XYZ file of C-alpha atoms in Angstrom:
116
model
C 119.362 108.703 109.820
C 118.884 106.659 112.895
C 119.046 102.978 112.079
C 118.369 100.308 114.414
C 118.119 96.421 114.243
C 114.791 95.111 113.638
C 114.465 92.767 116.350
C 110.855 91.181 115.191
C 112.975 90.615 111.627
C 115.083 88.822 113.130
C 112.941 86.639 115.636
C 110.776 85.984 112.389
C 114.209 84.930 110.591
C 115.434 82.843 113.387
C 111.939 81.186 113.203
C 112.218 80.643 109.282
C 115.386 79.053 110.063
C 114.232 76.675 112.684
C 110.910 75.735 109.883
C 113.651 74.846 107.198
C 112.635 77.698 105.797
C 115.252 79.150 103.678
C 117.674 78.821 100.825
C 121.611 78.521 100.309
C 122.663 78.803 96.884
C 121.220 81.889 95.148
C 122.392 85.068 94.033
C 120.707 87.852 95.661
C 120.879 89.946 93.118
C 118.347 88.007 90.798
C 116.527 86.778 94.058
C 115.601 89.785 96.058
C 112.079 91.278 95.919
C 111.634 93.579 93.181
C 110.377 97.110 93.570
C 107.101 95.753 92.411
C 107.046 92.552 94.314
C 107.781 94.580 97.786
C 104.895 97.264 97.069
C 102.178 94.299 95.940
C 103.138 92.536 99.556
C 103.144 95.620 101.556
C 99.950 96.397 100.203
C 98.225 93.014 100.608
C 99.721 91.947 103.773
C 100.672 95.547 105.755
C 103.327 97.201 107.094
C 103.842 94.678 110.095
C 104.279 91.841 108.288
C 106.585 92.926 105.398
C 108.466 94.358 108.318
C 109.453 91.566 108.936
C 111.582 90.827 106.134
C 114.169 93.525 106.755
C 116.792 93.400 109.326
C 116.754 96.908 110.659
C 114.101 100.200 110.498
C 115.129 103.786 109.552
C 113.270 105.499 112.343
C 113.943 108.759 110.373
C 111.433 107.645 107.631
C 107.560 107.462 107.774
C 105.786 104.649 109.588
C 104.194 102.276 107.028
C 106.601 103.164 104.357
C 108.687 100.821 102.317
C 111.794 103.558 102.572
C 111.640 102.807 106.568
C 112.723 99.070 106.175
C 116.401 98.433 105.673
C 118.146 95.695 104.509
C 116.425 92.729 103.112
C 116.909 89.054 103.726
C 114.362 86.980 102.274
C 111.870 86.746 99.195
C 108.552 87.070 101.405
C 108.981 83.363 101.398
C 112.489 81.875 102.645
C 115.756 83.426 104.114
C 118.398 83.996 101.553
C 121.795 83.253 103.075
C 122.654 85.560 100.168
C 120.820 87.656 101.573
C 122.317 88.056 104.530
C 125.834 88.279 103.555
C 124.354 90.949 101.177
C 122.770 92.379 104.412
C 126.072 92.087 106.859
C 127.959 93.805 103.289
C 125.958 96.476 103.261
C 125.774 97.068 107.201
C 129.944 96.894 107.646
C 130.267 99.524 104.413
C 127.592 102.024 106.504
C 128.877 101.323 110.135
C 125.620 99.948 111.226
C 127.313 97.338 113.801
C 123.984 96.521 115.570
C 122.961 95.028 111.797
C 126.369 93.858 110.999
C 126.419 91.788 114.127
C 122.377 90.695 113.421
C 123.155 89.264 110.213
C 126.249 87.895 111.155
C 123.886 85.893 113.950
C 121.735 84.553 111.403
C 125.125 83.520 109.170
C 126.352 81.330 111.862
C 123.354 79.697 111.843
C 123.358 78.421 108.400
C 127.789 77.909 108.726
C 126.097 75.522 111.926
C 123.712 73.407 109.810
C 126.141 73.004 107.031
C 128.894 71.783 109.171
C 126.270 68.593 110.566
């Protein structure tokens, strides 16, 4: 499996963070897209956007196909910081460092706008 940082994710997340775009206190458990939710947006908005919304690609899977994007970080709406550390979890217990240290980027942004 060859996974590699999404680096349109995370330009679109860095963007989403600068709009105010996002949300603290959730657990990402109940907030994450649901099988159902993710096919119903990849089918109404395409593969490039909901592309978007995960922090690294599987270049071993089909273009277009929902198994290709890797770790989620949003709802198709906001950035989850919940969803990161979910994201940064998941990457450290896989040894994906390039996603480890993505998510951890985005983290230090939110630990930066609570410490103003």
């Amino acid at each position: 499996m060859a996974v590699q940082v999404n680096r349109e994710a995370l330009a679109h997340a860095h963007q989403l963070l600068d709009e105010g775009k996002y949300i603290i206190n959730t657990q990402w458990k109940t907030a994450q897209p649901t099988e159902q939710l993710e096919s119903e947006y990849l089918d109404q908005h395409g593969a490039a956007d909901y592309a978007k919304w995960y922090l690294a690609i599987d270049t071993d899977e089909k273009e277009e196909s929902k198994a290709r994007y890797k770790f989620p970080f949003g709802d198709f709406r906001k950035v989850h910081h919940s969803g990161l550390v979910a994201a940064r979890q998941r990457a450290a217990q896989n040894d994906y460092t390039e996603v480890y240290e993505a998510a951890g980027e985005l983290l230090e942004i939110f630990d930066r706008m609570n410490a103003c």
